[in-house]
Short mmCIF file of C-alpha atoms in Angstrom, two decimals:
data_model
loop_
_atom_site.label_atom_id
_atom_site.label_comp_id
_atom_site.label_asym_id
_atom_site.label_seq_id
_atom_site.Cartn_x
_atom_site.Cartn_y
_atom_site.Cartn_z
CA UNK A 1 -81.14 -27.55 58.98
CA UNK A 2 -78.00 -29.53 59.73
CA UNK A 3 -75.82 -26.71 58.40
CA UNK A 4 -77.34 -24.31 60.92
CA UNK A 5 -76.80 -26.76 63.77
CA UNK A 6 -73.14 -27.04 62.80
CA UNK A 7 -72.78 -23.26 62.63
CA UNK A 8 -74.41 -22.86 66.02
CA UNK A 9 -72.07 -25.35 67.65
CA UNK A 10 -69.06 -23.56 66.17
CA UNK A 11 -70.06 -19.89 66.35
CA UNK A 12 -72.99 -19.81 68.76
CA UNK A 13 -70.96 -18.10 71.48
CA UNK A 14 -70.57 -15.04 69.24
CA UNK A 15 -74.32 -14.44 68.90
CA UNK A 16 -75.59 -10.97 69.75
CA UNK A 17 -78.17 -11.17 72.50
CA UNK A 18 -81.12 -8.76 72.52
CA UNK A 19 -80.47 -8.04 68.84
CA UNK A 20 -83.90 -6.44 68.42
CA UNK A 21 -82.95 -3.80 70.97
CA UNK A 22 -79.94 -2.81 68.84
CA UNK A 23 -82.14 -2.64 65.74
CA UNK A 24 -84.59 -0.38 67.56
CA UNK A 25 -81.65 1.77 68.70
CA UNK A 26 -80.62 2.13 65.06
CA UNK A 27 -84.13 3.24 64.16
CA UNK A 28 -83.99 5.87 66.90
CA UNK A 29 -80.74 7.23 65.44
CA UNK A 30 -82.25 7.22 61.96
CA UNK A 31 -85.41 8.96 63.12
CA UNK A 32 -83.27 11.61 64.81
CA UNK A 33 -81.44 12.17 61.51
CA UNK A 34 -84.80 12.40 59.72
CA UNK A 35 -86.08 14.99 62.21
CA UNK A 36 -83.03 17.24 62.48
CA UNK A 37 -80.85 16.72 59.38
CA UNK A 38 -83.14 15.08 56.79
CA UNK A 39 -80.71 15.73 53.92
CA UNK A 40 -78.27 13.34 55.58
CA UNK A 41 -80.61 10.42 54.84
CA UNK A 42 -79.51 10.61 51.20
CA UNK A 43 -76.08 9.46 52.36
CA UNK A 44 -77.49 6.40 54.12
CA UNK A 45 -79.47 4.68 51.36
CA UNK A 46 -78.40 1.41 49.76
CA UNK A 47 -76.84 2.55 46.46
CA UNK A 48 -74.45 0.02 44.90
CA UNK A 49 -73.07 2.62 42.47
CA UNK A 50 -71.96 4.85 45.33
CA UNK A 51 -70.70 1.87 47.36
CA UNK A 52 -68.44 0.82 44.50
CA UNK A 53 -67.11 4.38 44.40
CA UNK A 54 -65.96 4.32 48.01
CA UNK A 55 -69.09 5.01 50.10
CA UNK A 56 -68.90 1.59 51.72
CA UNK A 57 -70.86 2.65 54.82
CA UNK A 58 -74.03 2.41 52.73
CA UNK A 59 -73.78 -1.40 52.91
CA UNK A 60 -75.11 -1.22 56.47
CA UNK A 61 -76.22 2.39 57.05
CA UNK A 62 -79.53 1.84 55.22
CA UNK A 63 -80.82 -0.22 58.14
CA UNK A 64 -80.88 2.99 60.20
CA UNK A 65 -83.54 4.55 57.97
CA UNK A 66 -86.84 4.25 59.90
CA UNK A 67 -90.16 3.42 58.22
CA UNK A 68 -92.13 6.41 57.04
CA UNK A 69 -94.71 7.83 59.42
CA UNK A 70 -95.13 10.25 62.30
CA UNK A 71 -93.47 9.81 65.66
CA UNK A 72 -96.54 8.12 67.16
CA UNK A 73 -96.79 5.38 64.53
CA UNK A 74 -93.01 4.95 64.62
CA UNK A 75 -92.99 4.38 68.38
CA UNK A 76 -95.88 1.91 68.12
CA UNK A 77 -94.04 0.05 65.36
CA UNK A 78 -90.84 -0.11 67.41
CA UNK A 79 -92.63 -1.47 70.48
CA UNK A 80 -94.52 -4.02 68.40
CA UNK A 81 -91.48 -5.41 66.62
CA UNK A 82 -89.46 -5.35 69.83
CA UNK A 83 -92.00 -7.69 71.43
CA UNK A 84 -92.05 -9.97 68.39
CA UNK A 85 -88.27 -10.06 68.02
CA UNK A 86 -87.52 -10.78 71.67
CA UNK A 87 -90.13 -13.56 71.70
CA UNK A 88 -88.53 -15.17 68.64
CA UNK A 89 -85.08 -14.89 70.19
CA UNK A 90 -86.30 -16.66 73.34
CA UNK A 91 -87.92 -19.39 71.24
CA UNK A 92 -85.16 -19.99 68.71
CA UNK A 93 -82.13 -18.93 70.68
CA UNK A 94 -79.92 -15.90 70.04
CA UNK A 95 -77.79 -17.51 67.33
CA UNK A 96 -80.64 -18.63 65.09
CA UNK A 97 -82.38 -15.30 65.48
CA UNK A 98 -79.12 -13.55 64.56
CA UNK A 99 -78.78 -15.66 61.44
CA UNK A 100 -82.39 -14.95 60.49
CA UNK A 101 -82.03 -11.16 60.77
CA UNK A 102 -78.56 -10.85 59.28
CA UNK A 103 -79.45 -13.13 56.38
CA UNK A 104 -82.40 -10.84 55.61
CA UNK A 105 -80.01 -7.87 55.57
CA UNK A 106 -77.47 -9.78 53.45
CA UNK A 107 -80.07 -10.91 50.91
CA UNK A 108 -81.31 -7.32 50.60
CA UNK A 109 -77.80 -6.07 49.83
CA UNK A 110 -77.34 -8.86 47.27
CA UNK A 111 -80.69 -7.93 45.72
CA UNK A 112 -79.61 -4.29 45.40
CA UNK A 113 -76.40 -5.26 43.58
CA UNK A 114 -78.34 -7.67 41.36
CA UNK A 115 -80.68 -4.87 40.38
CA UNK A 116 -77.66 -2.64 39.80
CA UNK A 117 -76.28 -5.16 37.30
CA UNK A 118 -79.65 -5.55 35.56
CA UNK A 119 -80.50 -1.87 35.23
CA UNK A 120 -77.01 -0.65 34.38
CA UNK A 121 -73.87 0.55 36.02
CA UNK A 122 -74.91 4.21 35.72
CA UNK A 123 -78.23 3.76 37.51
CA UNK A 124 -78.57 5.56 40.84
CA UNK A 125 -81.44 6.69 43.01
CA UNK A 126 -83.24 3.38 43.44
CA UNK A 127 -81.82 2.78 46.92
CA UNK A 128 -85.11 4.06 48.36
CA UNK A 129 -86.72 0.80 47.25
CA UNK A 130 -84.52 -1.15 49.66
CA UNK A 131 -85.49 -0.68 53.30
CA UNK A 132 -86.12 -2.72 56.41
CA UNK A 133 -89.88 -2.74 55.78
CA UNK A 134 -89.98 -6.27 54.39
CA UNK A 135 -87.30 -7.46 56.81
CA UNK A 136 -89.64 -6.37 59.60
CA UNK A 137 -92.41 -8.21 57.81
CA UNK A 138 -90.25 -11.34 57.80
CA UNK A 139 -90.06 -11.02 61.60
CA UNK A 140 -93.83 -10.73 61.74
CA UNK A 141 -94.34 -13.75 59.46
CA UNK A 142 -91.85 -15.84 61.46
CA UNK A 143 -93.68 -14.95 64.67
CA UNK A 144 -97.04 -15.78 63.09
CA UNK A 145 -95.75 -19.21 62.03
CA UNK A 146 -94.34 -19.84 65.50
CA UNK A 147 -97.37 -18.50 67.40
CA UNK A 148 -100.30 -18.81 64.95
CA UNK A 149 -103.04 -18.77 67.60
CA UNK A 150 -101.75 -15.85 69.66
CA UNK A 151 -104.17 -12.94 69.70
CA UNK A 152 -103.25 -9.27 69.37
CA UNK A 153 -105.46 -6.20 69.53
CA UNK A 154 -105.77 -4.64 66.09
CA UNK A 155 -105.82 -0.86 66.56
CA UNK A 156 -105.88 -1.65 70.31
CA UNK A 157 -109.53 -2.70 69.94
CA UNK A 158 -110.18 -5.75 67.77
CA UNK A 159 -108.72 -9.11 68.91
CA UNK A 160 -107.31 -11.08 65.99
CA UNK A 161 -105.10 -14.15 65.74
CA UNK A 162 -101.63 -13.81 64.29
CA UNK A 163 -102.28 -16.36 61.55
CA UNK A 164 -105.11 -14.29 60.09
CA UNK A 165 -103.02 -11.13 60.14
CA UNK A 166 -100.20 -13.03 58.46
CA UNK A 167 -102.52 -14.14 55.67
CA UNK A 168 -103.58 -10.55 55.09
CA UNK A 169 -99.96 -9.35 54.98
CA UNK A 170 -99.04 -12.23 52.67
CA UNK A 171 -101.88 -11.30 50.31
CA UNK A 172 -100.77 -7.64 50.28
CA UNK A 173 -97.19 -8.70 49.57
CA UNK A 174 -98.29 -10.91 46.67
CA UNK A 175 -100.30 -7.97 45.33
CA UNK A 176 -97.21 -5.76 45.51
CA UNK A 177 -95.23 -8.44 43.67
CA UNK A 178 -97.78 -8.70 40.88
CA UNK A 179 -98.48 -4.97 40.49
CA UNK A 180 -95.04 -3.60 41.35
CA UNK A 181 -92.18 -2.77 39.03
CA UNK A 182 -88.85 -4.57 38.79
CA UNK A 183 -87.35 -2.55 41.67
CA UNK A 184 -90.20 -3.43 44.02
CA UNK A 185 -90.21 -7.11 43.10
CA UNK A 186 -86.48 -7.61 43.67
CA UNK A 187 -86.66 -5.66 46.96
CA UNK A 188 -89.53 -7.82 48.24
CA UNK A 189 -88.03 -11.15 47.20
CA UNK A 190 -84.57 -10.28 48.55
CA UNK A 191 -85.90 -9.03 51.89
CA UNK A 192 -88.18 -12.04 52.45
CA UNK A 193 -85.74 -14.67 51.22
CA UNK A 194 -84.66 -15.38 54.79
CA UNK A 195 -88.23 -16.39 55.65
CA UNK A 196 -88.35 -18.69 52.62
CA UNK A 197 -85.02 -20.32 53.52
CA UNK A 198 -85.90 -20.82 57.19
CA UNK A 199 -89.44 -22.12 56.82
CA UNK A 200 -90.48 -23.15 53.34
CA UNK A 201 -87.22 -24.96 52.53
CA UNK A 202 -86.66 -26.53 55.95
CA UNK A 203 -88.00 -29.83 57.24
CA UNK A 204 -86.48 -29.48 60.68
CA UNK A 205 -88.04 -26.38 62.27
CA UNK A 206 -90.38 -28.33 64.56
CA UNK A 207 -87.83 -28.68 67.39
CA UNK A 208 -87.69 -24.87 67.59
CA UNK A 209 -91.43 -24.23 67.62
CA UNK A 210 -92.92 -22.99 70.92
CA UNK A 211 -95.03 -26.11 71.58
CA UNK A 212 -92.05 -28.40 71.13
CA UNK A 213 -89.87 -26.17 73.33
CA UNK A 214 -92.54 -26.23 76.05
CA UNK A 215 -92.80 -30.02 75.83
CA UNK A 216 -89.01 -30.35 76.20
CA UNK A 217 -88.95 -28.02 79.21
CA UNK A 218 -91.77 -29.96 80.86
CA UNK A 219 -90.02 -33.26 80.23
CA UNK A 220 -86.75 -31.88 81.62
CA UNK A 221 -88.56 -30.74 84.77
CA UNK A 222 -90.04 -34.19 85.16
CA UNK A 223 -86.62 -35.78 84.76
CA UNK A 224 -85.08 -33.46 87.34
CA UNK A 225 -87.61 -34.29 90.05
CA UNK A 226 -86.30 -36.52 92.86
CA UNK A 227 -86.99 -40.18 92.17
CA UNK A 228 -89.77 -41.85 94.07
CA UNK A 229 -88.80 -44.78 96.23
CA UNK A 230 -90.64 -48.07 95.92
CA UNK A 231 -90.89 -51.22 97.99
CA UNK A 232 -87.54 -52.52 99.14
CA UNK A 233 -85.87 -49.19 98.40
CA UNK A 234 -86.10 -49.50 94.60
CA UNK A 235 -85.60 -46.26 92.69
CA UNK A 236 -86.97 -47.35 89.31
CA UNK A 237 -90.19 -49.18 88.42
CA UNK A 238 -91.78 -49.94 85.06
CA UNK A 239 -95.25 -48.40 84.76
CA UNK A 240 -96.42 -51.43 82.71
CA UNK A 241 -95.00 -54.58 84.31
CA UNK A 242 -94.09 -53.15 87.71
CA UNK A 243 -90.59 -54.62 87.71
CA UNK A 244 -87.78 -52.73 89.46
CA UNK A 245 -84.01 -52.90 89.34
CA UNK A 246 -84.24 -55.21 92.38
CA UNK A 247 -86.02 -57.84 90.26
CA UNK A 248 -83.32 -57.79 87.61
CA UNK A 249 -80.15 -55.67 87.96
CA UNK A 250 -79.68 -55.83 84.17
CA UNK A 251 -82.91 -53.96 83.48
CA UNK A 252 -82.65 -50.44 82.07
CA UNK A 253 -85.29 -47.79 82.70
CA UNK A 254 -86.19 -44.65 80.75
CA UNK A 255 -88.80 -41.92 81.00
CA UNK A 256 -91.13 -41.48 78.01
CA UNK A 257 -91.14 -37.96 76.57
CA UNK A 258 -94.50 -38.50 74.84
CA UNK A 259 -96.45 -39.44 77.94
CA UNK A 260 -98.15 -36.73 79.98
CA UNK A 261 -96.61 -37.17 83.39
CA UNK A 262 -93.62 -38.74 85.08
CA UNK A 263 -93.85 -42.28 83.68
CA UNK A 264 -90.88 -44.62 83.62
CA UNK A 265 -90.61 -47.85 81.61
CA UNK A 266 -88.26 -50.79 81.44
CA UNK A 267 -86.40 -51.65 78.26
CA UNK A 268 -89.06 -54.20 77.29
CA UNK A 269 -91.93 -51.70 77.38
CA UNK A 270 -90.32 -48.39 76.51
CA UNK A 271 -91.28 -48.62 72.84
CA UNK A 272 -94.34 -50.86 73.13
CA UNK A 273 -96.44 -49.18 75.80
CA UNK A 274 -99.51 -47.05 75.15
CA UNK A 275 -98.74 -43.37 75.70
CA UNK A 276 -100.56 -41.69 78.56
CA UNK A 277 -102.46 -38.63 77.33
#
């Protein structure tokens, strides 16, 4: 994603850190509204007809509406998605995680206005179909793609890998797409479009996967270690031919990022040696 790299270089300093914490805070506000002034929720839904008539706060206020459920399930959901979101932010970086979340919100708003144009300018009341449910699912799916073999305890009892849970959720989503009405289909597609853009349409997500990040950190640690000294006070030595900078001052030495360990090679063997595994 060259466009995302360019955006990060230009606007990365404006990224909101700990974004998941702010989202959870919004849920807490929304749950408080639901508990004490439930009628106020009708003023928070995503209704393009009302937005075009001056209620512009609805463009963003709908993200405050918490998922349905009792306080226990709501707290469990908040803790679960907080752990997933913060892990993704550490893996991708704050800027990319910001773009992922805000693009999901933006696509949902666009989907609502698209539905508004399809159904008719007088249609109201379908804002309830647009919620953060599938945006949260996009967080879950992104985490499952990044950490497919991580295990979680289903119902705090059964250990299950994230990739299997993701397949189940994907199957349920496809079922909703097939069986749902027009409102449901547009809401699902719009809310999950960020996942499609980031993963299914990208060929350059590998550098931001956890394994690749770990390999880079390990290589950086190896590079930052003090150099060993060799015979005659040499500071560099090729692991293949054994030559040092004392044998030829024109030799250049590099560490290999694909070898397991702190192996250094001269310019003649950097690309021809057999990687140490």
